[in-house]
DNA sequence: ATGCCGGGCGAAGCCCGA
């Protein structure tokens, strides 16, 4: 079973890319971020025609996440627990049953946090702490799960083209990386790093300044696996060729292959 | 390069992203 994450930067604009990529990649589940749609405008019919089920947490104009799956999505949970006043659509999770059990998948759009001297940054850190507590509760159940999404976190210096230039940025400053480590250190596996040691493997390139051409990228889209899911990990890859498509998202898909026969 | 792109909204120009 292949499970992917992709920040599409507007599903309205990127729907053809997503449908083409589903066909090309053969992934079973893709977690989307920044769909920028309300639930009512989600192109459910297009995905159903392609053979997929959907779970959506939409919002007007900004944010919005979804899960697209070949297999039925059960026990869908909308929103990250821990703050009822948080009205930003950044989290949806669902369970997928298969022959030998079930796996839970979450689509995460972690707040950007810039500029760091505004309330955006403490919101990011609080959101990360909420995610840590939620992951802790999920881990206690000892189930297979994948937390897939745009984390807006550069984990290490090898994951950015110019670490010095990014040192004070919300995505790379120490406090952010510490908060990310606190989540991973619960016992989660970064699927990409479990499969590849090579530095400078990116999932995002800015639209500006010829960033793609110069390979000025950052690795901020991650698949974090619970121990039972990590035991099933067969491979992981970043589909960077999608960044060459006409009018691309600034993020590309990342996927992992788990040894699950559905 | 704290916005040079690109998208939303809405019909010009501001808000937002990383």
mmCIF file with all atom_site columns, C-alpha atoms in Angstrom, chain A residues 37-252:
data_model
loop_
_atom_site.group_PDB
_atom_site.id
_atom_site.type_symbol
_atom_site.label_atom_id
_atom_site.label_alt_id
_atom_site.label_comp_id
_atom_site.label_asym_id
_atom_site.label_entity_id
_atom_site.label_seq_id
_atom_site.pdbx_PDB_ins_code
_atom_site.Cartn_x
_atom_site.Cartn_y
_atom_site.Cartn_z
_atom_site.occupancy
_atom_site.B_iso_or_equiv
_atom_site.pdbx_formal_charge
_atom_site.auth_seq_id
_atom_site.auth_comp_id
_atom_site.auth_asym_id
_atom_site.auth_atom_id
_atom_site.pdbx_PDB_model_num
ATOM 1   C CA . UNK A 1 37  ? -11.772 24.996 -0.657  1.00 0.00 ? 37  UNK A CA 1
ATOM 2   C CA . UNK A 1 38  ? -14.898 24.708 1.452   1.00 0.00 ? 38  UNK A CA 1
ATOM 3   C CA . UNK A 1 39  ? -16.263 21.165 1.808   1.00 0.00 ? 39  UNK A CA 1
ATOM 4   C CA . UNK A 1 40  ? -19.147 21.937 -0.580  1.00 0.00 ? 40  UNK A CA 1
ATOM 5   C CA . UNK A 1 41  ? -16.732 22.817 -3.382  1.00 0.00 ? 41  UNK A CA 1
ATOM 6   C CA . UNK A 1 42  ? -14.536 19.736 -2.975  1.00 0.00 ? 42  UNK A CA 1
ATOM 7   C CA . UNK A 1 43  ? -14.389 17.821 -6.298  1.00 0.00 ? 43  UNK A CA 1
ATOM 8   C CA . UNK A 1 44  ? -15.611 14.582 -4.719  1.00 0.00 ? 44  UNK A CA 1
ATOM 9   C CA . UNK A 1 45  ? -17.211 13.322 -7.949  1.00 0.00 ? 45  UNK A CA 1
ATOM 10  C CA . UNK A 1 46  ? -13.934 13.624 -9.877  1.00 0.00 ? 46  UNK A CA 1
ATOM 11  C CA . UNK A 1 47  ? -12.143 11.449 -7.333  1.00 0.00 ? 47  UNK A CA 1
ATOM 12  C CA . UNK A 1 48  ? -14.996 8.948  -7.091  1.00 0.00 ? 48  UNK A CA 1
ATOM 13  C CA . UNK A 1 49  ? -14.976 8.572  -10.875 1.00 0.00 ? 49  UNK A CA 1
ATOM 14  C CA . UNK A 1 50  ? -11.259 7.802  -10.616 1.00 0.00 ? 50  UNK A CA 1
ATOM 15  C CA . UNK A 1 51  ? -12.032 5.147  -8.016  1.00 0.00 ? 51  UNK A CA 1
ATOM 16  C CA . UNK A 1 52  ? -11.230 6.964  -4.778  1.00 0.00 ? 52  UNK A CA 1
ATOM 17  C CA . UNK A 1 53  ? -12.999 7.821  -1.529  1.00 0.00 ? 53  UNK A CA 1
ATOM 18  C CA . UNK A 1 54  ? -12.520 11.188 0.168   1.00 0.00 ? 54  UNK A CA 1
ATOM 19  C CA . UNK A 1 55  ? -12.423 12.695 3.657   1.00 0.00 ? 55  UNK A CA 1
ATOM 20  C CA . UNK A 1 56  ? -12.290 16.497 3.741   1.00 0.00 ? 56  UNK A CA 1
ATOM 21  C CA . UNK A 1 57  ? -11.681 19.270 6.249   1.00 0.00 ? 57  UNK A CA 1
ATOM 22  C CA . UNK A 1 58  ? -12.153 22.400 4.195   1.00 0.00 ? 58  UNK A CA 1
ATOM 23  C CA . UNK A 1 59  ? -12.152 26.139 4.855   1.00 0.00 ? 59  UNK A CA 1
ATOM 24  C CA . UNK A 1 60  ? -12.670 29.184 2.621   1.00 0.00 ? 60  UNK A CA 1
ATOM 25  C CA . UNK A 1 61  ? -9.589  30.725 0.963   1.00 0.00 ? 61  UNK A CA 1
ATOM 26  C CA . UNK A 1 62  ? -6.866  29.297 3.215   1.00 0.00 ? 62  UNK A CA 1
ATOM 27  C CA . UNK A 1 63  ? -5.580  25.956 4.496   1.00 0.00 ? 63  UNK A CA 1
ATOM 28  C CA . UNK A 1 64  ? -7.825  22.904 4.092   1.00 0.00 ? 64  UNK A CA 1
ATOM 29  C CA . UNK A 1 65  ? -6.769  19.240 4.141   1.00 0.00 ? 65  UNK A CA 1
ATOM 30  C CA . UNK A 1 66  ? -8.117  16.005 2.681   1.00 0.00 ? 66  UNK A CA 1
ATOM 31  C CA . UNK A 1 67  ? -7.459  12.293 2.384   1.00 0.00 ? 67  UNK A CA 1
ATOM 32  C CA . UNK A 1 68  ? -8.014  10.516 -0.948  1.00 0.00 ? 68  UNK A CA 1
ATOM 33  C CA . UNK A 1 69  ? -8.106  6.713  -0.729  1.00 0.00 ? 69  UNK A CA 1
ATOM 34  C CA . UNK A 1 70  ? -8.824  3.714  -2.949  1.00 0.00 ? 70  UNK A CA 1
ATOM 35  C CA . UNK A 1 71  ? -10.172 1.988  0.163   1.00 0.00 ? 71  UNK A CA 1
ATOM 36  C CA . UNK A 1 72  ? -13.078 3.110  2.331   1.00 0.00 ? 72  UNK A CA 1
ATOM 37  C CA . UNK A 1 73  ? -12.236 5.733  4.962   1.00 0.00 ? 73  UNK A CA 1
ATOM 38  C CA . UNK A 1 74  ? -13.647 4.906  8.376   1.00 0.00 ? 74  UNK A CA 1
ATOM 39  C CA . UNK A 1 75  ? -13.785 6.679  11.738  1.00 0.00 ? 75  UNK A CA 1
ATOM 40  C CA . UNK A 1 76  ? -13.003 10.066 10.130  1.00 0.00 ? 76  UNK A CA 1
ATOM 41  C CA . UNK A 1 77  ? -11.848 12.679 12.661  1.00 0.00 ? 77  UNK A CA 1
ATOM 42  C CA . UNK A 1 78  ? -11.896 16.372 11.747  1.00 0.00 ? 78  UNK A CA 1
ATOM 43  C CA . UNK A 1 79  ? -9.500  18.783 13.446  1.00 0.00 ? 79  UNK A CA 1
ATOM 44  C CA . UNK A 1 80  ? -6.562  18.345 15.819  1.00 0.00 ? 80  UNK A CA 1
ATOM 45  C CA . UNK A 1 81  ? -7.715  17.924 19.447  1.00 0.00 ? 81  UNK A CA 1
ATOM 46  C CA . UNK A 1 82  ? -6.563  20.267 22.205  1.00 0.00 ? 82  UNK A CA 1
ATOM 47  C CA . UNK A 1 83  ? -7.926  23.714 21.314  1.00 0.00 ? 83  UNK A CA 1
ATOM 48  C CA . UNK A 1 84  ? -11.597 24.249 20.542  1.00 0.00 ? 84  UNK A CA 1
ATOM 49  C CA . UNK A 1 85  ? -10.931 27.899 19.632  1.00 0.00 ? 85  UNK A CA 1
ATOM 50  C CA . UNK A 1 86  ? -8.672  26.864 16.719  1.00 0.00 ? 86  UNK A CA 1
ATOM 51  C CA . UNK A 1 87  ? -10.809 27.310 13.577  1.00 0.00 ? 87  UNK A CA 1
ATOM 52  C CA . UNK A 1 88  ? -8.084  26.692 10.980  1.00 0.00 ? 88  UNK A CA 1
ATOM 53  C CA . UNK A 1 89  ? -8.607  23.536 8.877   1.00 0.00 ? 89  UNK A CA 1
ATOM 54  C CA . UNK A 1 90  ? -5.247  21.790 9.245   1.00 0.00 ? 90  UNK A CA 1
ATOM 55  C CA . UNK A 1 91  ? -5.966  18.217 10.323  1.00 0.00 ? 91  UNK A CA 1
ATOM 56  C CA . UNK A 1 92  ? -8.041  15.238 9.248   1.00 0.00 ? 92  UNK A CA 1
ATOM 57  C CA . UNK A 1 93  ? -7.505  11.561 10.028  1.00 0.00 ? 93  UNK A CA 1
ATOM 58  C CA . UNK A 1 94  ? -9.192  8.316  9.065   1.00 0.00 ? 94  UNK A CA 1
ATOM 59  C CA . UNK A 1 95  ? -8.781  4.566  9.398   1.00 0.00 ? 95  UNK A CA 1
ATOM 60  C CA . UNK A 1 96  ? -8.364  2.174  6.467   1.00 0.00 ? 96  UNK A CA 1
ATOM 61  C CA . UNK A 1 97  ? -9.160  -1.504 6.905   1.00 0.00 ? 97  UNK A CA 1
ATOM 62  C CA . UNK A 1 98  ? -7.196  -4.196 5.080   1.00 0.00 ? 98  UNK A CA 1
ATOM 63  C CA . UNK A 1 99  ? -6.894  -7.971 5.101   1.00 0.00 ? 99  UNK A CA 1
ATOM 64  C CA . UNK A 1 100 ? -4.550  -8.211 8.066   1.00 0.00 ? 100 UNK A CA 1
ATOM 65  C CA . UNK A 1 101 ? -5.833  -5.301 10.158  1.00 0.00 ? 101 UNK A CA 1
ATOM 66  C CA . UNK A 1 102 ? -6.125  -1.556 9.739   1.00 0.00 ? 102 UNK A CA 1
ATOM 67  C CA . UNK A 1 103 ? -3.954  1.519  9.358   1.00 0.00 ? 103 UNK A CA 1
ATOM 68  C CA . UNK A 1 104 ? -4.732  5.077  10.421  1.00 0.00 ? 104 UNK A CA 1
ATOM 69  C CA . UNK A 1 105 ? -3.690  7.996  8.219   1.00 0.00 ? 105 UNK A CA 1
ATOM 70  C CA . UNK A 1 106 ? -3.631  11.719 9.050   1.00 0.00 ? 106 UNK A CA 1
ATOM 71  C CA . UNK A 1 107 ? -3.287  14.672 6.676   1.00 0.00 ? 107 UNK A CA 1
ATOM 72  C CA . UNK A 1 108 ? -1.460  17.511 8.426   1.00 0.00 ? 108 UNK A CA 1
ATOM 73  C CA . UNK A 1 109 ? -0.897  21.135 7.440   1.00 0.00 ? 109 UNK A CA 1
ATOM 74  C CA . UNK A 1 110 ? 1.267   22.454 10.235  1.00 0.00 ? 110 UNK A CA 1
ATOM 75  C CA . UNK A 1 111 ? 1.243   26.262 10.600  1.00 0.00 ? 111 UNK A CA 1
ATOM 76  C CA . UNK A 1 112 ? 4.035   28.142 8.861   1.00 0.00 ? 112 UNK A CA 1
ATOM 77  C CA . UNK A 1 113 ? 4.837   30.388 11.836  1.00 0.00 ? 113 UNK A CA 1
ATOM 78  C CA . UNK A 1 114 ? 6.460   33.322 10.046  1.00 0.00 ? 114 UNK A CA 1
ATOM 79  C CA . UNK A 1 115 ? 7.138   36.072 10.951  1.00 0.00 ? 115 UNK A CA 1
ATOM 80  C CA . UNK A 1 116 ? 8.461   34.713 14.243  1.00 0.00 ? 116 UNK A CA 1
ATOM 81  C CA . UNK A 1 117 ? 7.895   37.973 16.145  1.00 0.00 ? 117 UNK A CA 1
ATOM 82  C CA . UNK A 1 118 ? 4.124   37.798 15.592  1.00 0.00 ? 118 UNK A CA 1
ATOM 83  C CA . UNK A 1 119 ? 1.428   35.605 17.154  1.00 0.00 ? 119 UNK A CA 1
ATOM 84  C CA . UNK A 1 120 ? 1.834   33.244 14.177  1.00 0.00 ? 120 UNK A CA 1
ATOM 85  C CA . UNK A 1 121 ? 4.918   31.682 15.762  1.00 0.00 ? 121 UNK A CA 1
ATOM 86  C CA . UNK A 1 122 ? 3.481   30.845 19.202  1.00 0.00 ? 122 UNK A CA 1
ATOM 87  C CA . UNK A 1 123 ? 0.437   29.456 17.353  1.00 0.00 ? 123 UNK A CA 1
ATOM 88  C CA . UNK A 1 124 ? 2.774   27.129 15.448  1.00 0.00 ? 124 UNK A CA 1
ATOM 89  C CA . UNK A 1 125 ? 4.556   25.979 18.604  1.00 0.00 ? 125 UNK A CA 1
ATOM 90  C CA . UNK A 1 126 ? 1.273   25.377 20.430  1.00 0.00 ? 126 UNK A CA 1
ATOM 91  C CA . UNK A 1 127 ? -0.041  23.452 17.422  1.00 0.00 ? 127 UNK A CA 1
ATOM 92  C CA . UNK A 1 128 ? 3.106   21.278 17.472  1.00 0.00 ? 128 UNK A CA 1
ATOM 93  C CA . UNK A 1 129 ? 2.632   20.565 21.173  1.00 0.00 ? 129 UNK A CA 1
ATOM 94  C CA . UNK A 1 130 ? -1.000  19.595 20.487  1.00 0.00 ? 130 UNK A CA 1
ATOM 95  C CA . UNK A 1 131 ? 0.211   17.280 17.721  1.00 0.00 ? 131 UNK A CA 1
ATOM 96  C CA . UNK A 1 132 ? 2.774   15.758 20.097  1.00 0.00 ? 132 UNK A CA 1
ATOM 97  C CA . UNK A 1 133 ? 0.115   15.025 22.711  1.00 0.00 ? 133 UNK A CA 1
ATOM 98  C CA . UNK A 1 134 ? -2.210  13.574 20.078  1.00 0.00 ? 134 UNK A CA 1
ATOM 99  C CA . UNK A 1 135 ? 0.573   11.367 18.650  1.00 0.00 ? 135 UNK A CA 1
ATOM 100 C CA . UNK A 1 136 ? 1.340   10.194 22.182  1.00 0.00 ? 136 UNK A CA 1
ATOM 101 C CA . UNK A 1 137 ? -2.264  9.073  22.638  1.00 0.00 ? 137 UNK A CA 1
ATOM 102 C CA . UNK A 1 138 ? -2.269  7.337  19.251  1.00 0.00 ? 138 UNK A CA 1
ATOM 103 C CA . UNK A 1 139 ? 0.998   5.546  20.035  1.00 0.00 ? 139 UNK A CA 1
ATOM 104 C CA . UNK A 1 140 ? -0.484  4.202  23.277  1.00 0.00 ? 140 UNK A CA 1
ATOM 105 C CA . UNK A 1 141 ? -2.881  2.157  21.138  1.00 0.00 ? 141 UNK A CA 1
ATOM 106 C CA . UNK A 1 142 ? 0.092   0.441  19.459  1.00 0.00 ? 142 UNK A CA 1
ATOM 107 C CA . UNK A 1 143 ? -1.546  0.670  16.027  1.00 0.00 ? 143 UNK A CA 1
ATOM 108 C CA . UNK A 1 144 ? -0.048  1.265  12.614  1.00 0.00 ? 144 UNK A CA 1
ATOM 109 C CA . UNK A 1 145 ? -0.395  4.919  11.543  1.00 0.00 ? 145 UNK A CA 1
ATOM 110 C CA . UNK A 1 146 ? 1.126   7.494  9.226   1.00 0.00 ? 146 UNK A CA 1
ATOM 111 C CA . UNK A 1 147 ? 1.176   11.203 10.057  1.00 0.00 ? 147 UNK A CA 1
ATOM 112 C CA . UNK A 1 148 ? 1.546   12.640 6.562   1.00 0.00 ? 148 UNK A CA 1
ATOM 113 C CA . UNK A 1 149 ? 1.823   16.281 5.724   1.00 0.00 ? 149 UNK A CA 1
ATOM 114 C CA . UNK A 1 150 ? 3.401   19.646 5.206   1.00 0.00 ? 150 UNK A CA 1
ATOM 115 C CA . UNK A 1 151 ? 5.109   20.097 8.588   1.00 0.00 ? 151 UNK A CA 1
ATOM 116 C CA . UNK A 1 152 ? 6.705   23.441 7.708   1.00 0.00 ? 152 UNK A CA 1
ATOM 117 C CA . UNK A 1 153 ? 9.762   22.106 9.540   1.00 0.00 ? 153 UNK A CA 1
ATOM 118 C CA . UNK A 1 154 ? 13.262  21.629 8.098   1.00 0.00 ? 154 UNK A CA 1
ATOM 119 C CA . UNK A 1 155 ? 14.551  18.879 10.402  1.00 0.00 ? 155 UNK A CA 1
ATOM 120 C CA . UNK A 1 156 ? 18.299  19.251 9.832   1.00 0.00 ? 156 UNK A CA 1
ATOM 121 C CA . UNK A 1 157 ? 20.890  21.413 8.056   1.00 0.00 ? 157 UNK A CA 1
ATOM 122 C CA . UNK A 1 158 ? 21.205  18.776 5.314   1.00 0.00 ? 158 UNK A CA 1
ATOM 123 C CA . UNK A 1 159 ? 17.533  19.394 4.460   1.00 0.00 ? 159 UNK A CA 1
ATOM 124 C CA . UNK A 1 160 ? 18.030  22.982 3.242   1.00 0.00 ? 160 UNK A CA 1
ATOM 125 C CA . UNK A 1 161 ? 20.210  24.472 0.515   1.00 0.00 ? 161 UNK A CA 1
ATOM 126 C CA . UNK A 1 162 ? 21.461  27.356 2.699   1.00 0.00 ? 162 UNK A CA 1
ATOM 127 C CA . UNK A 1 163 ? 21.158  26.605 6.431   1.00 0.00 ? 163 UNK A CA 1
ATOM 128 C CA . UNK A 1 164 ? 22.740  29.907 7.486   1.00 0.00 ? 164 UNK A CA 1
ATOM 129 C CA . UNK A 1 165 ? 20.243  31.986 5.511   1.00 0.00 ? 165 UNK A CA 1
ATOM 130 C CA . UNK A 1 166 ? 17.391  30.007 7.088   1.00 0.00 ? 166 UNK A CA 1
ATOM 131 C CA . UNK A 1 167 ? 18.710  29.959 10.667  1.00 0.00 ? 167 UNK A CA 1
ATOM 132 C CA . UNK A 1 168 ? 16.233  32.540 12.005  1.00 0.00 ? 168 UNK A CA 1
ATOM 133 C CA . UNK A 1 169 ? 13.299  31.395 9.895   1.00 0.00 ? 169 UNK A CA 1
ATOM 134 C CA . UNK A 1 170 ? 10.326  29.787 11.603  1.00 0.00 ? 170 UNK A CA 1
ATOM 135 C CA . UNK A 1 171 ? 10.859  26.604 9.555   1.00 0.00 ? 171 UNK A CA 1
ATOM 136 C CA . UNK A 1 172 ? 14.430  26.043 10.717  1.00 0.00 ? 172 UNK A CA 1
ATOM 137 C CA . UNK A 1 173 ? 15.100  27.923 13.971  1.00 0.00 ? 173 UNK A CA 1
ATOM 138 C CA . UNK A 1 174 ? 16.213  25.747 16.863  1.00 0.00 ? 174 UNK A CA 1
ATOM 139 C CA . UNK A 1 175 ? 12.998  26.048 18.853  1.00 0.00 ? 175 UNK A CA 1
ATOM 140 C CA . UNK A 1 176 ? 11.039  24.678 15.877  1.00 0.00 ? 176 UNK A CA 1
ATOM 141 C CA . UNK A 1 177 ? 13.444  21.799 15.318  1.00 0.00 ? 177 UNK A CA 1
ATOM 142 C CA . UNK A 1 178 ? 13.327  20.962 19.022  1.00 0.00 ? 178 UNK A CA 1
ATOM 143 C CA . UNK A 1 179 ? 9.538   20.855 18.937  1.00 0.00 ? 179 UNK A CA 1
ATOM 144 C CA . UNK A 1 180 ? 9.721   18.551 15.894  1.00 0.00 ? 180 UNK A CA 1
ATOM 145 C CA . UNK A 1 181 ? 12.266  16.311 17.636  1.00 0.00 ? 181 UNK A CA 1
ATOM 146 C CA . UNK A 1 182 ? 9.964   16.049 20.646  1.00 0.00 ? 182 UNK A CA 1
ATOM 147 C CA . UNK A 1 183 ? 7.311   14.590 18.328  1.00 0.00 ? 183 UNK A CA 1
ATOM 148 C CA . UNK A 1 184 ? 9.647   12.246 16.442  1.00 0.00 ? 184 UNK A CA 1
ATOM 149 C CA . UNK A 1 185 ? 11.318  11.136 19.684  1.00 0.00 ? 185 UNK A CA 1
ATOM 150 C CA . UNK A 1 186 ? 8.057   9.663  20.903  1.00 0.00 ? 186 UNK A CA 1
ATOM 151 C CA . UNK A 1 187 ? 9.108   6.790  18.662  1.00 0.00 ? 187 UNK A CA 1
ATOM 152 C CA . UNK A 1 188 ? 8.082   7.862  15.162  1.00 0.00 ? 188 UNK A CA 1
ATOM 153 C CA . UNK A 1 189 ? 10.094  7.127  12.024  1.00 0.00 ? 189 UNK A CA 1
ATOM 154 C CA . UNK A 1 190 ? 10.781  9.712  9.304   1.00 0.00 ? 190 UNK A CA 1
ATOM 155 C CA . UNK A 1 191 ? 10.068  7.403  6.352   1.00 0.00 ? 191 UNK A CA 1
ATOM 156 C CA . UNK A 1 192 ? 12.300  9.302  3.954   1.00 0.00 ? 192 UNK A CA 1
ATOM 157 C CA . UNK A 1 193 ? 15.328  9.345  6.251   1.00 0.00 ? 193 UNK A CA 1
ATOM 158 C CA . UNK A 1 194 ? 14.797  5.664  7.101   1.00 0.00 ? 194 UNK A CA 1
ATOM 159 C CA . UNK A 1 195 ? 15.277  4.882  3.398   1.00 0.00 ? 195 UNK A CA 1
ATOM 160 C CA . UNK A 1 196 ? 17.736  7.548  2.188   1.00 0.00 ? 196 UNK A CA 1
ATOM 161 C CA . UNK A 1 197 ? 20.859  9.043  3.751   1.00 0.00 ? 197 UNK A CA 1
ATOM 162 C CA . UNK A 1 198 ? 21.629  11.473 0.917   1.00 0.00 ? 198 UNK A CA 1
ATOM 163 C CA . UNK A 1 199 ? 21.536  15.178 1.884   1.00 0.00 ? 199 UNK A CA 1
ATOM 164 C CA . UNK A 1 200 ? 19.750  17.928 -0.094  1.00 0.00 ? 200 UNK A CA 1
ATOM 165 C CA . UNK A 1 201 ? 16.632  15.962 -1.021  1.00 0.00 ? 201 UNK A CA 1
ATOM 166 C CA . UNK A 1 202 ? 13.855  18.535 -1.173  1.00 0.00 ? 202 UNK A CA 1
ATOM 167 C CA . UNK A 1 203 ? 10.059  18.607 -1.343  1.00 0.00 ? 203 UNK A CA 1
ATOM 168 C CA . UNK A 1 204 ? 9.572   22.375 -1.803  1.00 0.00 ? 204 UNK A CA 1
ATOM 169 C CA . UNK A 1 205 ? 11.079  24.996 -4.078  1.00 0.00 ? 205 UNK A CA 1
ATOM 170 C CA . UNK A 1 206 ? 9.911   28.610 -3.947  1.00 0.00 ? 206 UNK A CA 1
ATOM 171 C CA . UNK A 1 207 ? 8.256   30.026 -7.056  1.00 0.00 ? 207 UNK A CA 1
ATOM 172 C CA . UNK A 1 208 ? 10.595  33.010 -6.888  1.00 0.00 ? 208 UNK A CA 1
ATOM 173 C CA . UNK A 1 209 ? 14.223  33.671 -7.642  1.00 0.00 ? 209 UNK A CA 1
ATOM 174 C CA . UNK A 1 210 ? 14.693  30.646 -9.899  1.00 0.00 ? 210 UNK A CA 1
ATOM 175 C CA . UNK A 1 211 ? 14.676  28.405 -6.806  1.00 0.00 ? 211 UNK A CA 1
ATOM 176 C CA . UNK A 1 212 ? 13.734  25.278 -8.774  1.00 0.00 ? 212 UNK A CA 1
ATOM 177 C CA . UNK A 1 213 ? 16.324  25.888 -11.472 1.00 0.00 ? 213 UNK A CA 1
ATOM 178 C CA . UNK A 1 214 ? 19.031  26.470 -8.856  1.00 0.00 ? 214 UNK A CA 1
ATOM 179 C CA . UNK A 1 215 ? 17.775  23.605 -6.665  1.00 0.00 ? 215 UNK A CA 1
ATOM 180 C CA . UNK A 1 216 ? 17.322  26.008 -3.765  1.00 0.00 ? 216 UNK A CA 1
ATOM 181 C CA . UNK A 1 217 ? 14.884  23.769 -1.940  1.00 0.00 ? 217 UNK A CA 1
ATOM 182 C CA . UNK A 1 218 ? 13.866  22.611 1.507   1.00 0.00 ? 218 UNK A CA 1
ATOM 183 C CA . UNK A 1 219 ? 12.593  19.262 2.843   1.00 0.00 ? 219 UNK A CA 1
ATOM 184 C CA . UNK A 1 220 ? 9.454   20.077 4.834   1.00 0.00 ? 220 UNK A CA 1
ATOM 185 C CA . UNK A 1 221 ? 6.905   17.444 3.758   1.00 0.00 ? 221 UNK A CA 1
ATOM 186 C CA . UNK A 1 222 ? 7.221   14.374 5.940   1.00 0.00 ? 222 UNK A CA 1
ATOM 187 C CA . UNK A 1 223 ? 5.729   10.934 6.532   1.00 0.00 ? 223 UNK A CA 1
ATOM 188 C CA . UNK A 1 224 ? 6.053   10.003 10.213  1.00 0.00 ? 224 UNK A CA 1
ATOM 189 C CA . UNK A 1 225 ? 5.375   6.327  10.938  1.00 0.00 ? 225 UNK A CA 1
ATOM 190 C CA . UNK A 1 226 ? 4.354   4.625  14.178  1.00 0.00 ? 226 UNK A CA 1
ATOM 191 C CA . UNK A 1 227 ? 6.487   1.572  15.079  1.00 0.00 ? 227 UNK A CA 1
ATOM 192 C CA . UNK A 1 228 ? 3.979   -0.967 13.675  1.00 0.00 ? 228 UNK A CA 1
ATOM 193 C CA . UNK A 1 229 ? 3.879   1.042  10.420  1.00 0.00 ? 229 UNK A CA 1
ATOM 194 C CA . UNK A 1 230 ? 7.668   1.459  10.316  1.00 0.00 ? 230 UNK A CA 1
ATOM 195 C CA . UNK A 1 231 ? 8.012   -2.327 10.538  1.00 0.00 ? 231 UNK A CA 1
ATOM 196 C CA . UNK A 1 232 ? 6.136   -2.507 7.213   1.00 0.00 ? 232 UNK A CA 1
ATOM 197 C CA . UNK A 1 233 ? 8.194   0.170  5.415   1.00 0.00 ? 233 UNK A CA 1
ATOM 198 C CA . UNK A 1 234 ? 9.431   -1.033 2.002   1.00 0.00 ? 234 UNK A CA 1
ATOM 199 C CA . UNK A 1 235 ? 10.448  2.266  0.409   1.00 0.00 ? 235 UNK A CA 1
ATOM 200 C CA . UNK A 1 236 ? 9.980   6.024  0.200   1.00 0.00 ? 236 UNK A CA 1
ATOM 201 C CA . UNK A 1 237 ? 10.446  8.540  -2.609  1.00 0.00 ? 237 UNK A CA 1
ATOM 202 C CA . UNK A 1 238 ? 9.965   12.177 -3.561  1.00 0.00 ? 238 UNK A CA 1
ATOM 203 C CA . UNK A 1 239 ? 8.316   12.607 -6.978  1.00 0.00 ? 239 UNK A CA 1
ATOM 204 C CA . UNK A 1 240 ? 10.234  15.757 -7.888  1.00 0.00 ? 240 UNK A CA 1
ATOM 205 C CA . UNK A 1 241 ? 9.589   15.514 -11.633 1.00 0.00 ? 241 UNK A CA 1
ATOM 206 C CA . UNK A 1 242 ? 6.084   16.855 -10.933 1.00 0.00 ? 242 UNK A CA 1
ATOM 207 C CA . UNK A 1 243 ? 7.705   20.264 -10.246 1.00 0.00 ? 243 UNK A CA 1
ATOM 208 C CA . UNK A 1 244 ? 8.418   20.425 -14.017 1.00 0.00 ? 244 UNK A CA 1
ATOM 209 C CA . UNK A 1 245 ? 4.729   20.203 -14.942 1.00 0.00 ? 245 UNK A CA 1
ATOM 210 C CA . UNK A 1 246 ? 2.934   23.271 -16.247 1.00 0.00 ? 246 UNK A CA 1
ATOM 211 C CA . UNK A 1 247 ? 1.753   25.555 -13.429 1.00 0.00 ? 247 UNK A CA 1
ATOM 212 C CA . UNK A 1 248 ? 2.967   23.254 -10.651 1.00 0.00 ? 248 UNK A CA 1
ATOM 213 C CA . UNK A 1 249 ? 2.484   23.461 -6.905  1.00 0.00 ? 249 UNK A CA 1
ATOM 214 C CA . UNK A 1 250 ? 5.576   24.711 -5.084  1.00 0.00 ? 250 UNK A CA 1
ATOM 215 C CA . UNK A 1 251 ? 5.551   21.349 -3.228  1.00 0.00 ? 251 UNK A CA 1
ATOM 216 C CA . UNK A 1 252 ? 5.947   17.904 -4.828  1.00 0.00 ? 252 UNK A CA 1
#
